[in-house]
Amino acid sequence: MSWLISPNLALDELVAQRRAAGESIVHLGFGESRLPVFPGLVERLVAGADRNAYGPVAGDAAVRSAVAGYFARRGLPTDPEHVVVAPGSKALLLALQAAIPGDVLVPEPCWVTYAPQARLAGKRVFGVPIPAECGGVPDPDRLRETIRQARQQGYDPRLVVLTSPDNPTGTHAPPDVVKTLAMIAEEEDLILLSDEIYRDLVHDPAATPILSPAELARSRTVVITGLSKSLALGGWRIGAARFPDTAWGAQLRADVTGYASESWSTLAGPMQEVATYAFGEPPELLERLARDRGLHRAVARAMYDIVIHGGAECRPPTGGFYVYPDFEPLRETLAGKSVVGGESLQRHLLENCGVAVLAGVHFGDDARALRFRAATSMLYGATRAEQQAALDAPDPLAVGHVRAALDAVEAGFAELAGLSPCHPPPRSPALTGTPH
Ligand SMILES: Cc1ncc(COP(=O)(O)O)c(C=O)c1O
């Protein structure tokens, strides 16, 4: 069997190569929060540098206690014994897929990794279209129907992956949708795997509150989180899982810990030091998180306005740093440019407009759909100084390099709509160079 590199990582490498060769590309193709590390986190990393023992597989008592407190503050009382930390939530998701029996139901579209991980774990994957109002969750009626059909064909759909807010649509499910899904989980005896890695990046929690399915389907929901997105620590690889307080939850946790002991052993000691501090949520870190959230909201909103102006349909973003436009209204115009689906749309934007996006087909969406994900967090800047300027600005949209990138994207989408030419891609020093 051969494995392909994940499409988002492959695109990131391609963009880096082409930029190194001198091309000017606005990179919206990679789901990374491109912001500087908060200094307090660096201090903890340095302080933890002498932690060179392996330590317990699930993480030491201090870090598990910090994670338990984090969940408790979100309406999910948690015993540290029900927590496992790991090098990234990706590792935990794979271990869970391997440990939980049965087949998998995923929203369509969803994050690129769920389905390949399920296949790695020997499972059959069933995609269920998302509802009109949000991404990250299966449409409840379509979920019931998919389960019925899968069972008729002899499959055993048991695990549902939910993401809130989600990647790729940058939206989160309203509480009534989560309630319906929790009810279906009880009726159909499903396990919910709730990926809440973007939870702290809901743009306006007062206006659009978030509800974890673990508050409702307590005994059958496993929650995953991590620091890659909220604190821009993707490369530090810190993830955590919360298991239900039941005998089954304890068994699942033991299975995941056993898997961990044979693969990654434990989260690196210095990272446990960082995670203890971060999940403790000191005020200075919350203040920084609030500023990050404001930046994500402003730039995602600006991108939403651009795609709508460019003739696309799109769910308004409510969390994280993505928008997921649908250029179906331009199908005829695009056919004239040989753009007939997600892949050709992605290629056209890169080749003709210097804009890198990831086609919906990579998220399990219909290959013919004229949809893609734009990761807006890539626009904050190519250097630490640029990123800090975007973060510090009262109006990030007025910061030169952010404005230039948004303008270049707007010109690209105008070309799609046939409103203006876009050859060759715009050149701007702020948009070139290998990102840091
Ligand atoms: C929905 C979702 N879950 C999990 C991850 C992986 O995060 P980590 O860096 O913790 O492995 C990502 C990263 O892109 C993501 O978008």
Coordinates of C-alpha atoms and ligand atoms in Angstrom, one line a residue:
M1 CA 0.0 0.0 0.0
S2 CA 1.3 3.5 -0.8
W3 CA 0.4 6.7 1.0
L4 CA 0.1 10.2 -0.5
I5 CA 1.2 13.2 1.5
S6 CA -1.9 15.1 2.9
P7 CA -3.1 17.5 0.2
N8 CA -2.8 20.6 2.4
L9 CA 0.8 19.8 3.3
A10 CA 1.6 19.0 -0.4
L11 CA 0.2 22.4 -1.5
D12 CA 2.1 24.2 1.2
E13 CA 5.3 22.6 -0.1
L14 CA 4.5 23.4 -3.7
V15 CA 3.8 27.1 -2.9
A16 CA 7.1 27.3 -0.9
Q17 CA 9.0 25.9 -4.0
R18 CA 7.3 28.3 -6.4
R19 CA 7.9 31.3 -4.1
A20 CA 11.5 30.3 -3.8
A21 CA 11.7 30.4 -7.6
G22 CA 10.5 34.0 -7.5
E23 CA 6.7 33.6 -8.1
S24 CA 4.4 35.9 -6.3
I25 CA 1.6 33.9 -4.7
V26 CA -1.0 34.8 -2.1
H27 CA -1.1 31.6 -0.1
L28 CA -4.6 30.8 1.3
G29 CA -4.0 27.0 1.0
F30 CA -2.8 26.0 4.4
G31 CA -4.7 25.9 7.7
E32 CA -2.1 27.5 9.9
S33 CA -2.4 30.4 12.3
R34 CA 0.5 32.4 11.1
L35 CA 1.2 34.5 14.2
P36 CA 4.2 34.9 16.6
V37 CA 4.5 32.7 19.7
F38 CA 3.3 34.5 22.8
P39 CA 6.5 35.2 24.9
G40 CA 5.1 33.6 28.1
L41 CA 4.9 30.3 26.2
V42 CA 8.6 30.6 25.1
E43 CA 9.5 31.1 28.7
R44 CA 7.8 27.9 29.8
L45 CA 9.4 26.0 26.9
V46 CA 12.8 27.2 28.1
A47 CA 12.0 26.4 31.7
G48 CA 10.9 22.9 30.7
A49 CA 14.0 22.2 28.6
D50 CA 15.6 20.0 31.3
R51 CA 12.6 17.7 31.4
N52 CA 14.3 14.9 29.6
A53 CA 12.7 11.9 31.3
Y54 CA 9.9 10.0 29.4
G55 CA 7.3 10.4 32.1
P56 CA 3.8 8.9 32.1
V57 CA 2.3 8.0 28.7
A58 CA -0.9 10.0 29.3
G59 CA 1.0 13.1 30.6
D60 CA 2.0 14.0 34.1
A61 CA -0.5 14.9 36.8
A62 CA 0.1 18.7 36.5
V63 CA -0.7 18.9 32.8
R64 CA -3.7 16.6 33.0
S65 CA -5.0 18.7 35.9
A66 CA -4.6 21.9 33.8
V67 CA -6.5 20.3 30.9
A68 CA -9.2 19.1 33.3
G69 CA -9.6 22.7 34.5
Y70 CA -9.8 24.0 30.9
F71 CA -12.7 21.7 30.2
A72 CA -14.4 22.4 33.5
R73 CA -14.5 26.1 32.6
R74 CA -16.4 25.2 29.5
G75 CA -19.2 23.4 31.2
L76 CA -17.5 20.0 31.1
P77 CA -16.5 18.9 34.6
T78 CA -13.4 16.6 34.1
D79 CA -11.3 14.4 36.3
P80 CA -7.6 14.6 35.4
E81 CA -7.8 10.8 35.2
H82 CA -10.0 11.2 32.1
V83 CA -7.4 13.2 30.1
V84 CA -4.6 12.2 27.8
V85 CA -2.2 14.7 26.2
A86 CA -0.2 13.9 23.1
P87 CA 2.0 15.4 20.3
G88 CA -0.9 17.0 18.4
S89 CA -4.6 16.2 18.3
K90 CA -3.9 14.4 15.0
A91 CA -2.2 11.6 16.8
L92 CA -5.0 11.3 19.3
L93 CA -7.6 11.2 16.5
L94 CA -5.8 8.4 14.8
A95 CA -5.5 6.4 18.1
L96 CA -9.2 6.9 18.7
Q97 CA -10.1 5.8 15.2
A98 CA -8.0 2.7 15.8
A99 CA -9.5 2.0 19.2
I100 CA -13.2 2.5 18.5
P101 CA -14.8 -0.4 16.6
G102 CA -17.1 0.1 13.7
D103 CA -17.3 2.3 10.6
V104 CA -17.1 6.1 10.5
L105 CA -19.5 8.9 9.5
V106 CA -17.9 12.2 8.6
P107 CA -19.4 15.6 7.5
E108 CA -19.0 16.3 3.9
P109 CA -16.9 18.4 3.5
C110 CA -14.7 18.0 6.5
W111 CA -11.0 18.3 7.5
V112 CA -8.8 16.4 5.0
T113 CA -7.4 14.0 7.6
Y114 CA -10.4 12.3 9.1
A115 CA -11.2 10.0 6.2
P116 CA -7.6 8.9 5.5
Q117 CA -7.1 8.2 9.2
A118 CA -10.3 6.1 9.3
R119 CA -9.0 4.1 6.3
L120 CA -5.6 3.7 8.1
A121 CA -7.6 2.2 10.9
G122 CA -9.3 -0.2 8.5
K123 CA -12.7 1.5 8.6
R124 CA -15.3 2.2 5.9
V125 CA -16.0 6.0 5.7
F126 CA -19.5 7.4 5.0
G127 CA -19.7 11.1 4.1
V128 CA -22.9 12.9 5.1
P129 CA -23.6 16.4 3.6
I130 CA -23.5 19.3 6.0
P131 CA -26.7 21.4 6.7
A132 CA -27.3 24.7 4.9
E133 CA -26.6 26.7 8.0
C134 CA -23.2 25.4 9.1
G135 CA -20.3 23.1 8.4
G136 CA -18.6 20.6 10.7
V137 CA -21.6 18.4 11.4
P138 CA -23.7 16.1 9.3
D139 CA -27.2 17.2 8.3
P140 CA -29.3 15.3 10.9
D141 CA -31.9 13.9 8.3
R142 CA -29.1 12.8 5.9
L143 CA -27.3 11.2 8.9
R144 CA -30.3 9.0 9.8
E145 CA -30.7 8.0 6.1
T146 CA -27.0 7.2 5.7
I147 CA -27.0 5.1 8.8
R148 CA -30.0 3.2 7.6
Q149 CA -28.5 2.5 4.2
A150 CA -25.1 1.6 5.5
R151 CA -26.6 -0.9 7.9
Q152 CA -28.7 -2.4 5.1
Q153 CA -25.5 -3.0 3.2
G154 CA -24.0 -4.8 6.2
Y155 CA -21.8 -2.0 7.5
D156 CA -21.6 -0.9 11.2
P157 CA -21.5 2.9 11.3
R158 CA -20.7 3.7 15.0
L159 CA -18.5 6.8 15.1
V160 CA -19.5 10.3 14.1
V161 CA -16.8 12.9 13.8
L162 CA -17.9 16.5 14.5
T163 CA -15.9 19.7 14.2
S164 CA -16.9 22.9 15.8
P165 CA -16.0 25.5 14.6
D166 CA -14.9 23.6 11.6
N167 CA -12.3 23.4 8.9
P168 CA -13.1 24.0 6.0
T169 CA -16.2 26.2 6.3
G170 CA -15.2 28.3 9.3
T171 CA -18.6 28.0 10.9
H172 CA -20.0 26.3 14.0
A173 CA -23.2 24.4 14.6
P174 CA -26.0 26.2 16.4
P175 CA -27.1 24.6 19.7
D176 CA -30.3 23.1 18.3
V177 CA -28.4 21.2 15.6
V178 CA -26.0 19.8 18.2
K179 CA -29.0 18.8 20.4
T180 CA -30.6 16.9 17.5
L181 CA -27.3 15.1 16.8
A182 CA -26.9 14.2 20.4
M183 CA -30.4 12.7 20.3
I184 CA -29.7 10.7 17.2
A185 CA -26.5 9.4 18.9
E186 CA -28.6 8.1 21.8
E187 CA -31.2 6.6 19.5
E188 CA -28.7 5.0 17.1
D189 CA -26.1 4.0 19.7
L190 CA -23.4 6.2 18.1
I191 CA -20.1 7.5 19.6
L192 CA -19.4 11.2 19.0
L193 CA -15.8 12.3 18.4
S194 CA -16.0 16.1 18.9
D195 CA -13.0 17.9 17.5
E196 CA -13.0 21.3 19.3
I197 CA -9.6 22.5 18.3
Y198 CA -11.1 25.8 17.1
R199 CA -13.5 26.2 20.0
D200 CA -11.7 29.2 21.5
L201 CA -11.7 31.0 18.2
V202 CA -15.5 31.5 17.9
H203 CA -15.6 35.1 16.6
D204 CA -18.5 36.3 18.7
P205 CA -19.5 33.8 21.4
A206 CA -22.2 36.1 22.8
A207 CA -24.0 36.3 19.5
T208 CA -23.4 32.7 18.3
P209 CA -22.8 30.5 21.4
I210 CA -21.2 27.2 21.1
L211 CA -22.5 23.9 22.6
S212 CA -20.3 20.8 22.9
P213 CA -22.1 17.5 22.3
A214 CA -20.3 16.3 25.4
E215 CA -22.7 18.5 27.5
L216 CA -25.6 16.4 26.2
A217 CA -24.4 13.0 25.1
R218 CA -22.1 12.8 28.1
S219 CA -21.4 9.1 28.1
R220 CA -20.8 8.7 24.4
T221 CA -18.7 11.8 23.5
V222 CA -14.9 12.1 23.4
V223 CA -13.6 15.6 23.0
I224 CA -10.4 16.5 21.3
T225 CA -8.6 19.9 21.6
G226 CA -5.1 21.3 21.0
L227 CA -3.0 24.5 21.0
S228 CA -2.1 24.5 17.3
K229 CA -4.9 26.9 16.2
S230 CA -5.9 29.0 19.2
L231 CA -2.3 29.7 20.3
A232 CA -0.6 29.4 16.8
L233 CA 1.5 26.5 18.1
G234 CA 1.1 24.0 15.2
G235 CA 4.8 23.1 15.1
W236 CA 4.9 22.5 18.9
R237 CA 2.5 19.6 18.6
I238 CA 0.3 19.8 21.7
G239 CA -3.1 18.0 21.8
A240 CA -5.4 16.7 24.5
A241 CA -8.4 14.3 24.7
R242 CA -11.2 14.1 27.3
F243 CA -12.8 10.8 27.8
P244 CA -16.3 10.1 29.2
D245 CA -16.6 9.3 32.9
T246 CA -17.9 5.8 32.4
A247 CA -16.5 2.3 32.4
W248 CA -16.5 2.4 28.6
G249 CA -14.7 5.8 28.7
A250 CA -12.1 4.3 31.0
Q251 CA -11.6 1.4 28.7
L252 CA -11.3 3.6 25.7
R253 CA -8.8 5.8 27.5
A254 CA -6.7 2.7 28.4
D255 CA -6.8 1.6 24.7
V256 CA -5.7 5.0 23.5
T257 CA -2.9 5.1 26.1
G258 CA -1.8 1.6 25.1
Y259 CA -1.7 2.8 21.4
A260 CA 0.3 5.9 22.5
S261 CA 2.8 3.7 24.4
E262 CA 3.5 1.8 21.2
S263 CA 3.8 4.9 19.0
W264 CA 4.6 8.3 20.4
S265 CA 5.3 7.2 24.1
T266 CA 4.3 10.6 25.6
L267 CA 4.1 14.3 25.0
A268 CA 7.6 15.8 25.1
G269 CA 8.5 17.0 28.6
P270 CA 9.1 20.7 27.6
M271 CA 5.7 20.7 25.8
Q272 CA 4.0 19.4 28.9
E273 CA 5.5 22.4 30.7
V274 CA 4.0 24.7 28.0
A275 CA 0.7 22.9 28.1
T276 CA 0.3 23.1 31.9
Y277 CA 0.7 26.9 31.6
A278 CA -1.5 27.3 28.5
F279 CA -4.4 25.1 29.6
G280 CA -4.2 27.0 33.0
E281 CA -5.3 30.1 31.0
P282 CA -3.6 32.9 32.8
P283 CA -5.0 36.4 32.1
E284 CA -2.1 37.5 29.9
L285 CA -2.6 34.5 27.6
L286 CA -6.4 35.1 27.5
E287 CA -5.7 38.7 26.5
R288 CA -3.5 37.6 23.7
L289 CA -6.1 35.0 22.6
A290 CA -8.8 37.7 22.5
R291 CA -6.6 39.8 20.2
D292 CA -5.9 36.8 17.9
R293 CA -9.6 36.1 17.8
G294 CA -10.3 39.7 16.7
L295 CA -7.7 39.5 13.9
H296 CA -9.1 36.2 12.7
R297 CA -12.6 37.6 12.7
A298 CA -11.7 40.8 10.8
V299 CA -9.7 39.1 8.1
A300 CA -12.2 36.1 7.6
R301 CA -15.0 38.7 7.4
A302 CA -13.1 40.7 4.8
M303 CA -12.5 37.5 2.7
Y304 CA -16.2 36.7 3.0
D305 CA -17.1 40.1 1.6
I306 CA -14.6 39.6 -1.2
V307 CA -16.0 36.3 -2.3
I308 CA -19.6 37.5 -2.1
H309 CA -18.6 40.5 -4.1
G310 CA -16.9 38.2 -6.6
G311 CA -20.2 36.4 -7.2
A312 CA -19.9 33.4 -4.9
E313 CA -22.3 32.1 -2.3
C314 CA -20.8 31.5 1.1
R315 CA -21.7 30.7 4.7
P316 CA -20.7 33.7 6.8
P317 CA -17.7 32.7 8.9
T318 CA -18.4 32.4 12.7
G319 CA -15.2 30.9 14.0
G320 CA -11.6 30.0 13.2
F321 CA -9.9 31.4 10.1
Y322 CA -11.5 29.9 7.0
V323 CA -14.1 30.7 4.4
Y324 CA -15.5 28.2 2.0
P325 CA -17.1 29.9 -1.1
D326 CA -19.2 28.2 -3.7
F327 CA -18.7 29.7 -7.2
E328 CA -21.7 27.7 -8.6
P329 CA -23.4 30.9 -9.7
L330 CA -20.4 31.5 -12.1
R331 CA -20.4 28.0 -13.5
E332 CA -21.1 29.1 -17.1
T333 CA -18.5 31.8 -17.1
L334 CA -16.0 29.5 -15.5
A335 CA -16.7 26.7 -18.1
G336 CA -15.4 29.2 -20.7
K337 CA -12.1 29.1 -18.9
S338 CA -12.1 25.3 -18.7
V339 CA -12.9 25.5 -15.0
V340 CA -15.5 22.7 -14.4
G341 CA -14.8 21.5 -10.8
G342 CA -12.8 22.1 -7.6
E343 CA -9.4 20.9 -9.0
S344 CA -9.6 23.0 -12.2
L345 CA -10.7 26.0 -10.1
Q346 CA -7.8 25.5 -7.7
R347 CA -5.4 25.2 -10.7
H348 CA -6.8 28.2 -12.5
L349 CA -6.5 30.5 -9.4
L350 CA -2.9 29.4 -8.9
E351 CA -1.7 29.6 -12.5
N352 CA -3.6 32.7 -13.6
C353 CA -4.2 34.8 -10.5
G354 CA -1.3 33.8 -8.1
V355 CA -3.8 32.7 -5.4
A356 CA -3.3 29.3 -3.7
V357 CA -6.5 27.7 -2.3
L358 CA -7.4 24.1 -1.5
A359 CA -10.3 22.6 -3.6
G360 CA -13.4 21.3 -1.9
V361 CA -12.8 17.8 -3.3
H362 CA -9.8 17.4 -0.9
F363 CA -12.3 17.8 2.0
G364 CA -14.5 15.1 0.6
D365 CA -16.8 17.5 -1.3
D366 CA -18.2 16.7 -4.8
A367 CA -15.4 16.9 -7.4
R368 CA -17.7 19.0 -9.7
A369 CA -18.4 21.5 -7.0
L370 CA -16.8 24.9 -7.6
R371 CA -15.9 25.2 -3.9
F372 CA -12.6 25.7 -2.1
R373 CA -11.2 26.6 1.2
A374 CA -9.4 29.9 1.7
A375 CA -7.3 29.9 4.9
T376 CA -7.3 33.6 5.9
S377 CA -4.8 33.2 8.7
M378 CA -2.1 33.0 6.0
L379 CA -2.5 36.7 5.2
Y380 CA -1.0 38.0 8.4
G381 CA 2.4 38.3 7.0
A382 CA 5.5 36.5 5.8
T383 CA 7.8 37.7 8.6
R384 CA 7.4 37.9 12.4
A385 CA 7.4 41.7 12.2
E386 CA 4.6 41.7 9.7
Q387 CA 2.5 39.3 11.7
Q388 CA 3.0 41.3 14.9
A389 CA 2.0 44.5 13.0
A390 CA -1.2 42.8 11.9
L391 CA -1.9 41.6 15.4
D392 CA -1.2 45.0 17.0
A393 CA -3.1 47.1 14.5
P394 CA -6.5 48.6 15.6
D395 CA -7.6 47.9 12.0
P396 CA -5.7 45.0 10.6
L397 CA -7.3 45.5 7.2
A398 CA -5.5 48.8 6.9
V399 CA -2.1 47.3 7.4
G400 CA -0.1 47.5 4.1
H401 CA 0.8 43.9 3.5
V402 CA -2.6 42.6 4.7
R403 CA -4.4 45.1 2.4
A404 CA -2.1 44.2 -0.5
A405 CA -2.9 40.5 -0.1
L406 CA -6.6 41.1 0.1
D407 CA -6.5 43.3 -2.9
A408 CA -4.6 40.7 -4.9
V409 CA -7.2 38.1 -3.9
E410 CA -10.0 40.4 -4.9
A411 CA -8.4 41.0 -8.3
G412 CA -8.1 37.2 -8.7
F413 CA -11.7 36.6 -8.0
A414 CA -12.7 39.5 -10.2
E415 CA -10.9 37.7 -13.0
L416 CA -12.9 34.6 -12.3
A417 CA -16.1 36.5 -12.6
G418 CA -14.8 37.9 -16.0
L419 CA -14.7 41.4 -14.6
S420 CA -11.0 42.1 -15.1
P421 CA -7.9 40.4 -16.4
C422 CA -5.3 39.0 -13.9
H423 CA -2.2 38.2 -16.0
P424 CA 0.4 37.8 -14.7
P425 CA -0.1 37.4 -10.9
P426 CA 0.4 40.7 -9.0
R427 CA 4.0 41.2 -7.8
S428 CA 4.5 42.7 -4.4
P429 CA 7.6 42.2 -2.1
A430 CA 5.2 41.7 0.8
L431 CA 3.7 38.7 -0.9
T432 CA 6.8 36.8 -1.9
G433 CA 9.4 34.9 0.0
T434 CA 9.3 31.7 2.1
P435 CA 7.0 32.3 5.0
H436 CA 8.5 32.0 8.5
Ligands
LIG1 C1 -10.2 20.3 12.4 C2 -8.8 20.0 12.7 N1 -8.5 19.1 13.7 C3 -7.3 18.8 14.0 C4 -6.2 19.4 13.4 C5 -4.8 19.0 13.7 O1 -4.3 19.7 14.8 P1 -2.9 19.2 15.5 O2 -1.9 20.2 15.1 O3 -3.3 19.3 17.0 O4 -2.6 17.9 15.1 C6 -6.4 20.4 12.4 C7 -5.3 21.0 11.7 O5 -5.4 21.5 10.6 C8 -7.8 20.7 12.1 O6 -8.0 21.6 11.2

